[in-house]
XYZ file of C-alpha atoms in Angstrom:
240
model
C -50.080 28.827 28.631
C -47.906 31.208 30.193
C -49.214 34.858 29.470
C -46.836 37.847 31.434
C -48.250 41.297 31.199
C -47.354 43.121 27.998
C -46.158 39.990 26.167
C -45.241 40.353 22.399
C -43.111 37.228 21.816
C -44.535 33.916 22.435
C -42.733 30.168 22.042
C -44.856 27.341 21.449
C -43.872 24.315 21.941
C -45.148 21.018 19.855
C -45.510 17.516 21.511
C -44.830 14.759 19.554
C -47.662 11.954 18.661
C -48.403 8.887 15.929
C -48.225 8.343 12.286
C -52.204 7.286 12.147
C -54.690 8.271 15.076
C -57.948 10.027 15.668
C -57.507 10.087 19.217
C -57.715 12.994 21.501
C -54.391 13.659 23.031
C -54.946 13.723 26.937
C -53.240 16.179 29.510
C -51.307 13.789 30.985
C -49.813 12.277 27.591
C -46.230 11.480 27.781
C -45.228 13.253 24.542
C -46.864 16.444 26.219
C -45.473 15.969 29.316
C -42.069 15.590 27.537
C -42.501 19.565 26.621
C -42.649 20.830 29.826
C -39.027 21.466 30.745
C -38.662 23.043 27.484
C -41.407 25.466 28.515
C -40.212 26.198 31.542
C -36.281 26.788 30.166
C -37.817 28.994 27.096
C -39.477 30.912 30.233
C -36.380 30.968 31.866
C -34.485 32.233 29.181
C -36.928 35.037 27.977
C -39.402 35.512 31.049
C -40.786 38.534 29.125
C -42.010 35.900 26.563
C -45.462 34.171 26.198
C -45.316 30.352 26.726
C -48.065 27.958 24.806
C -47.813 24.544 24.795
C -50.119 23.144 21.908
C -52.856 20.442 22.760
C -53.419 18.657 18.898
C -56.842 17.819 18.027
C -55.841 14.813 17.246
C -52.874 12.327 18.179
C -51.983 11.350 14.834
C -50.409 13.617 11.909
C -53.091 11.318 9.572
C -51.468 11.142 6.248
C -52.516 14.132 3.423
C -54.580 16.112 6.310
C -51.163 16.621 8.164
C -53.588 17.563 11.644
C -50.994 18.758 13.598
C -49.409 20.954 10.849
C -53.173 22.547 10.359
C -53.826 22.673 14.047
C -50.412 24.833 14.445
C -51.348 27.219 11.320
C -54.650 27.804 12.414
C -53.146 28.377 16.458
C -50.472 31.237 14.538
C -53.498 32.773 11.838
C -55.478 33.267 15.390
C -53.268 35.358 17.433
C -54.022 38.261 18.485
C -52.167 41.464 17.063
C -49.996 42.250 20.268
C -47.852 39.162 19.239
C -45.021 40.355 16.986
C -43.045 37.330 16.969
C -43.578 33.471 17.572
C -40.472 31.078 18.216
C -41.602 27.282 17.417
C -39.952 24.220 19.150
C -41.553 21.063 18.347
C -40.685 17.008 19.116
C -40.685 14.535 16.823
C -44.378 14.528 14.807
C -44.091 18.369 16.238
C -40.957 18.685 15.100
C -42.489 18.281 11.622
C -45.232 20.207 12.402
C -42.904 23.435 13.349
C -41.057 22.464 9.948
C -44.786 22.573 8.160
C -45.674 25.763 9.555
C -42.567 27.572 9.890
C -42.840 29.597 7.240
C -45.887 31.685 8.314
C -44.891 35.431 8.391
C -44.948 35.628 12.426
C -42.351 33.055 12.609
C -39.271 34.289 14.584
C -37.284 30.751 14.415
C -37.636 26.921 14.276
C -36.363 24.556 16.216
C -37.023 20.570 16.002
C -35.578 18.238 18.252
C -35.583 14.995 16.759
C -38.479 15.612 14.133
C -39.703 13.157 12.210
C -38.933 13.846 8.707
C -40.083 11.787 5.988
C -37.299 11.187 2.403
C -40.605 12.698 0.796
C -41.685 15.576 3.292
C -42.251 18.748 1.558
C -39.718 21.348 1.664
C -40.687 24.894 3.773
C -39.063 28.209 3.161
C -38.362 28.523 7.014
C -37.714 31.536 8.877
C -34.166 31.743 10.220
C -33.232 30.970 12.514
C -33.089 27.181 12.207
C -31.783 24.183 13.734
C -32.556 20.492 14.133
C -31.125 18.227 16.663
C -31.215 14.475 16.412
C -30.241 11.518 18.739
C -27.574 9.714 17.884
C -29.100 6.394 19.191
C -32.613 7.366 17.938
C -34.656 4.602 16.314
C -38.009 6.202 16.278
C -37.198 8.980 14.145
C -34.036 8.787 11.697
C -31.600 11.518 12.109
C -30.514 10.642 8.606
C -33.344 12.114 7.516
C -33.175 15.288 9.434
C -29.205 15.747 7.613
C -31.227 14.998 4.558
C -33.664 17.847 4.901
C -31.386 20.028 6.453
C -28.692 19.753 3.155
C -32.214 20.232 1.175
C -32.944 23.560 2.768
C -29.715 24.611 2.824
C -29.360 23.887 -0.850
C -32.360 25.991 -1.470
C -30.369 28.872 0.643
C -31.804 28.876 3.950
C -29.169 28.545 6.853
C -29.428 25.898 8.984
C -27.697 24.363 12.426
C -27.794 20.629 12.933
C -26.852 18.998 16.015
C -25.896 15.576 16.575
C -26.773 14.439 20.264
C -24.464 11.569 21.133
C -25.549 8.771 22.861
C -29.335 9.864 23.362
C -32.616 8.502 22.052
C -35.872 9.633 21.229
C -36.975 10.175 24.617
C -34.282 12.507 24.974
C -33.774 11.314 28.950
C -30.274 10.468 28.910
C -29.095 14.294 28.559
C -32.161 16.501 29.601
C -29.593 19.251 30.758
C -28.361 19.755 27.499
C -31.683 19.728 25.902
C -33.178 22.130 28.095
C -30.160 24.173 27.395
C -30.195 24.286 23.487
C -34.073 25.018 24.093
C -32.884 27.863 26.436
C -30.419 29.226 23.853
C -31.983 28.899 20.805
C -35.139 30.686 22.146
C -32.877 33.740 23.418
C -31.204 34.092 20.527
C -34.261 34.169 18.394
C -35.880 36.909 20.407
C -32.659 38.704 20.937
C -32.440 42.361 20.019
C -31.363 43.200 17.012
C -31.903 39.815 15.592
C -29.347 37.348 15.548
C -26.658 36.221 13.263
C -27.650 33.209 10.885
C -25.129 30.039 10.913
C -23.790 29.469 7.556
C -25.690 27.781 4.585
C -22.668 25.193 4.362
C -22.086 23.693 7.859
C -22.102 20.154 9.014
C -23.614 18.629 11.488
C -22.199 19.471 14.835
C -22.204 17.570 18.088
C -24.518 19.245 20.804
C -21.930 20.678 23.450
C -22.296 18.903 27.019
C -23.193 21.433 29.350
C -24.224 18.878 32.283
C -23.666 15.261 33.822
C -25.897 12.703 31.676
C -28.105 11.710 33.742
C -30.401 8.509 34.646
C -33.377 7.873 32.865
C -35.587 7.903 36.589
C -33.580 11.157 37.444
C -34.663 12.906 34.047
C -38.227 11.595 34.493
C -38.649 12.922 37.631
C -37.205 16.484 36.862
C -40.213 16.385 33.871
C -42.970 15.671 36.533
C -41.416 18.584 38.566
C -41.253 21.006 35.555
C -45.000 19.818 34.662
C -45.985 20.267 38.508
C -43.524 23.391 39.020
C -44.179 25.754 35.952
C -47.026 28.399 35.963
C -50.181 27.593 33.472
C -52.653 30.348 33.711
C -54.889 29.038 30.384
C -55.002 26.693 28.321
C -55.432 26.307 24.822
C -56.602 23.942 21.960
C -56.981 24.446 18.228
C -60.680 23.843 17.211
């Protein structure tokens, strides 16, 4: 975790993991590892923020006990008082555990890039801002779904942005510029002062903008293991 003196904001970011497993996730876990450019463009974008990455108990979201959902409530109940405001970003099973937990009151915005979002996944009163963004060529996780729960909330009047990531899968390799980008954004704007403007109830699904070349699957891996290698951790945490 990234702590800067005087921090009151804090983004933390969600790895993704398996339907069914008991398994302590490892440090060197390639969902994890997926996170870290997103930490280090949410610490980019708002170097004034805290950055925690969140280690699961467990690897598996395990059916009614939804572990990674509890593990990220019980991370947000424990803070300590100097954090006003939390900004979620979670992958795949963390991008439904942001969606589970994003209504707790510290909540400052949700964002889930390609979450896995089951036809019967309970609906969450998020806290705006929202937005989902799902792989066109994903086969993991079904951005069908993700419309699906997005129209849901969005029925039940909270505003949400979905994005529609052409040509990219669940790795989310094949465009890691504009993925770092949105993550960069989205946490800004979150944090911005006053807060920001909600996206209307009613809008479609919009294709991500292209703000770089798409790049090679090697190329993206490689600018992961320099994020992971790059970025500052001065402590680590796990839920207990």
């Amino acid at each position: 975790m990234w702590h800067p003196a005087g921090a009151t904001d804090l983004v933390v970011l969600a790895h993704g993991g398996m339907e069914h497993s008991q398994a302590s996730p490892y440090l060197w876990n390639s969902a994890l590892i997926r996170m870290w450019p997103f930490a280090a463009a949410a610490g980019t974008a708002v170097p004034t923020a805290a950055i925690g990455l969140l280690r699961y108990r467990y690897r598996g979201w395990n059916g009614d006990s939804a572990d990674s959902a509890a593990d990220l409530r019980a991370v947000l109940d424990e803070l300590p008082p100097v954090i006003q405001r939390v900004v979620l970003i979670g992958h795949s099973m963390g991008g439904r555990a942001v969606v589970a937990a994003g209504d707790h009151p510290r909540v400052a915005g949700v964002l889930a890039l390609a979450p896995w979002l089951p036809d019967d996944e309970p609906l969450t009163a998020l806290r705006a801002p929202v937005t989902f963004a799902h792989g066109t060529l994903d086969t993991i996780t079904d951005p069908r779904a993700t419309t699906a729960y997005a129209n849901r909330l969005r029925a039940a009047g909270t505003p949400v942005t979905v994005y529609s990531v052409a040509a990219e899968t669940h790795t989310m390799l094949h465009r890691p510029t504009d993925w770092n980008t949105l993550v960069a954004e989205f946490t800004q704007s979150a944090l911005s002062t006053p807060s920001p403007t909600t996206p209307s109830a009613a809008g479609d699904t919009e294709p991500l903008p292209e703000y770089g070349r798409r790049s090679s699957v090697p190329a993206a891996v490689w600018s992961i293991a320099v994020a992971r290698l790059r970025f500052p951790v001065v402590a680590r945490f796990q839920a207990a």
